Amino acid sequence: KMIFRPELSDVIDNGLNGKIKIELERREHVLSVPNDCVHESDKGPFVYLDKNGLLEMRFVTIGVVGDTLTEITDGLAQGETVALTK
């Protein structure tokens, strides 16, 4: 059983609804890209690289996925330009 108490109040009213965000894992100094840059296919996750105005599809291995960023553990090097496409 878990009980959460608001930081700014000692009173908790029954029946109130709200949102809670729990951070289960944090990694720092990792290669990451915006979540919208990672796409799914039958063969696995991939990103599009911008190669002088042309898009190159590159399969990657992902690690931790956060609210806004996805860790890339293999398939992409720091400094490569990832394209955001829909």
PDB file of C-alpha atoms in Angstrom:
ATOM      1  CA  LYS A   1       0.000   0.000   0.000  1.00  0.00           C
ATOM      2  CA  MET A   2       1.299   3.432  -0.916  1.00  0.00           C
ATOM      3  CA  ILE A   3       0.107   6.755   0.459  1.00  0.00           C
ATOM      4  CA  PHE A   4       1.100   9.996  -1.218  1.00  0.00           C
ATOM      5  CA  ARG A   5       1.011  13.285   0.607  1.00  0.00           C
ATOM      6  CA  PRO A   6       1.033  16.613  -1.258  1.00  0.00           C
ATOM      7  CA  GLU A   7       4.204  18.595  -0.606  1.00  0.00           C
ATOM      8  CA  LEU A   8       2.421  21.837   0.228  1.00  0.00           C
ATOM      9  CA  SER A   9      -0.379  20.465   2.359  1.00  0.00           C
ATOM     10  CA  ASP A  10      -0.860  18.157   5.299  1.00  0.00           C
ATOM     11  CA  VAL A  11      -4.450  17.442   4.308  1.00  0.00           C
ATOM     12  CA  ILE A  12      -5.417  14.726   1.848  1.00  0.00           C
ATOM     13  CA  ASP A  13      -9.079  14.621   0.824  1.00  0.00           C
ATOM     14  CA  ASN A  14     -10.589  11.289  -0.146  1.00  0.00           C
ATOM     15  CA  GLY A  15     -11.986  11.041  -3.660  1.00  0.00           C
ATOM     16  CA  LEU A  16      -9.658  13.556  -5.293  1.00  0.00           C
ATOM     17  CA  ASN A  17      -8.193  12.655  -8.676  1.00  0.00           C
ATOM     18  CA  GLY A  18      -4.819  13.668  -9.952  1.00  0.00           C
ATOM     19  CA  LYS A  19      -1.748  12.582 -11.862  1.00  0.00           C
ATOM     20  CA  ILE A  20       1.466  11.215 -10.509  1.00  0.00           C
ATOM     21  CA  LYS A  21       4.736  10.700 -12.321  1.00  0.00           C
ATOM     22  CA  ILE A  22       7.191   8.159 -10.976  1.00  0.00           C
ATOM     23  CA  GLU A  23      10.697   8.048 -12.372  1.00  0.00           C
ATOM     24  CA  LEU A  24      11.764   4.404 -12.471  1.00  0.00           C
ATOM     25  CA  GLU A  25      15.129   4.874 -14.116  1.00  0.00           C
ATOM     26  CA  ARG A  26      17.403   7.730 -15.116  1.00  0.00           C
ATOM     27  CA  ARG A  27      20.421   7.643 -17.368  1.00  0.00           C
ATOM     28  CA  GLU A  28      22.741  10.527 -18.037  1.00  0.00           C
ATOM     29  CA  HIS A  29      25.374  11.122 -20.706  1.00  0.00           C
ATOM     30  CA  VAL A  30      23.793   8.723 -23.205  1.00  0.00           C
ATOM     31  CA  LEU A  31      23.071   9.122 -26.889  1.00  0.00           C
ATOM     32  CA  SER A  32      19.397  10.031 -27.252  1.00  0.00           C
ATOM     33  CA  VAL A  33      17.022  11.423 -29.848  1.00  0.00           C
ATOM     34  CA  PRO A  34      13.523  12.914 -29.633  1.00  0.00           C
ATOM     35  CA  ASN A  35      10.870  10.187 -29.379  1.00  0.00           C
ATOM     36  CA  ASP A  36       9.229  11.367 -32.617  1.00  0.00           C
ATOM     37  CA  CYS A  37      12.440  10.512 -34.531  1.00  0.00           C
ATOM     38  CA  VAL A  38      12.170   6.793 -33.720  1.00  0.00           C
ATOM     39  CA  HIS A  39       9.920   4.747 -35.995  1.00  0.00           C
ATOM     40  CA  GLU A  40       8.833   1.103 -35.863  1.00  0.00           C
ATOM     41  CA  SER A  41       8.883  -1.513 -38.609  1.00  0.00           C
ATOM     42  CA  ASP A  42       8.556  -5.292 -38.817  1.00  0.00           C
ATOM     43  CA  LYS A  43      12.361  -5.465 -38.600  1.00  0.00           C
ATOM     44  CA  GLY A  44      12.594  -3.213 -35.540  1.00  0.00           C
ATOM     45  CA  PRO A  45      13.057   0.441 -34.604  1.00  0.00           C
ATOM     46  CA  PHE A  46      14.755   2.829 -37.013  1.00  0.00           C
ATOM     47  CA  VAL A  47      15.572   6.487 -37.545  1.00  0.00           C
ATOM     48  CA  TYR A  48      16.026   8.548 -40.665  1.00  0.00           C
ATOM     49  CA  LEU A  49      19.408  10.181 -41.130  1.00  0.00           C
ATOM     50  CA  ASP A  50      19.811  13.347 -43.150  1.00  0.00           C
ATOM     51  CA  LYS A  51      22.558  12.672 -45.694  1.00  0.00           C
ATOM     52  CA  ASN A  52      22.989  15.911 -47.654  1.00  0.00           C
ATOM     53  CA  GLY A  53      19.246  16.372 -48.062  1.00  0.00           C
ATOM     54  CA  LEU A  54      18.501  12.690 -48.722  1.00  0.00           C
ATOM     55  CA  LEU A  55      16.962  10.448 -46.063  1.00  0.00           C
ATOM     56  CA  GLU A  56      18.692   7.221 -45.100  1.00  0.00           C
ATOM     57  CA  MET A  57      16.839   4.635 -43.031  1.00  0.00           C
ATOM     58  CA  ARG A  58      18.986   3.260 -40.186  1.00  0.00           C
ATOM     59  CA  PHE A  59      17.977   0.484 -37.813  1.00  0.00           C
ATOM     60  CA  VAL A  60      18.865   1.194 -34.192  1.00  0.00           C
ATOM     61  CA  THR A  61      18.736  -0.484 -30.821  1.00  0.00           C
ATOM     62  CA  ILE A  62      16.847   1.497 -28.210  1.00  0.00           C
ATOM     63  CA  GLY A  63      17.285   1.596 -24.467  1.00  0.00           C
ATOM     64  CA  VAL A  64      15.273   3.650 -22.006  1.00  0.00           C
ATOM     65  CA  VAL A  65      12.322   5.587 -23.455  1.00  0.00           C
ATOM     66  CA  GLY A  66      11.337   8.731 -21.571  1.00  0.00           C
ATOM     67  CA  ASP A  67       8.643  11.353 -21.980  1.00  0.00           C
ATOM     68  CA  THR A  68      10.516  13.192 -24.717  1.00  0.00           C
ATOM     69  CA  LEU A  69      13.757  11.318 -25.457  1.00  0.00           C
ATOM     70  CA  THR A  70      14.719   7.775 -26.485  1.00  0.00           C
ATOM     71  CA  GLU A  71      18.120   6.320 -25.646  1.00  0.00           C
ATOM     72  CA  ILE A  72      19.940   4.822 -28.646  1.00  0.00           C
ATOM     73  CA  THR A  73      22.340   2.065 -27.580  1.00  0.00           C
ATOM     74  CA  ASP A  74      23.469   0.884 -31.026  1.00  0.00           C
ATOM     75  CA  GLY A  75      23.251   1.860 -34.685  1.00  0.00           C
ATOM     76  CA  LEU A  76      23.832   5.595 -34.357  1.00  0.00           C
ATOM     77  CA  ALA A  77      26.915   7.664 -33.638  1.00  0.00           C
ATOM     78  CA  GLN A  78      27.145  10.989 -31.882  1.00  0.00           C
ATOM     79  CA  GLY A  79      27.118  13.852 -34.363  1.00  0.00           C
ATOM     80  CA  GLU A  80      24.985  12.141 -37.019  1.00  0.00           C
ATOM     81  CA  THR A  81      21.986  14.228 -38.072  1.00  0.00           C
ATOM     82  CA  VAL A  82      18.658  12.543 -37.405  1.00  0.00           C
ATOM     83  CA  ALA A  83      15.653  13.761 -39.388  1.00  0.00           C
ATOM     84  CA  LEU A  84      12.256  14.260 -37.822  1.00  0.00           C
ATOM     85  CA  THR A  85       9.640  12.895 -40.226  1.00  0.00           C
ATOM     86  CA  LYS A  86       6.075  11.645 -39.940  1.00  0.00           C
TER      87      LYS A  86
END
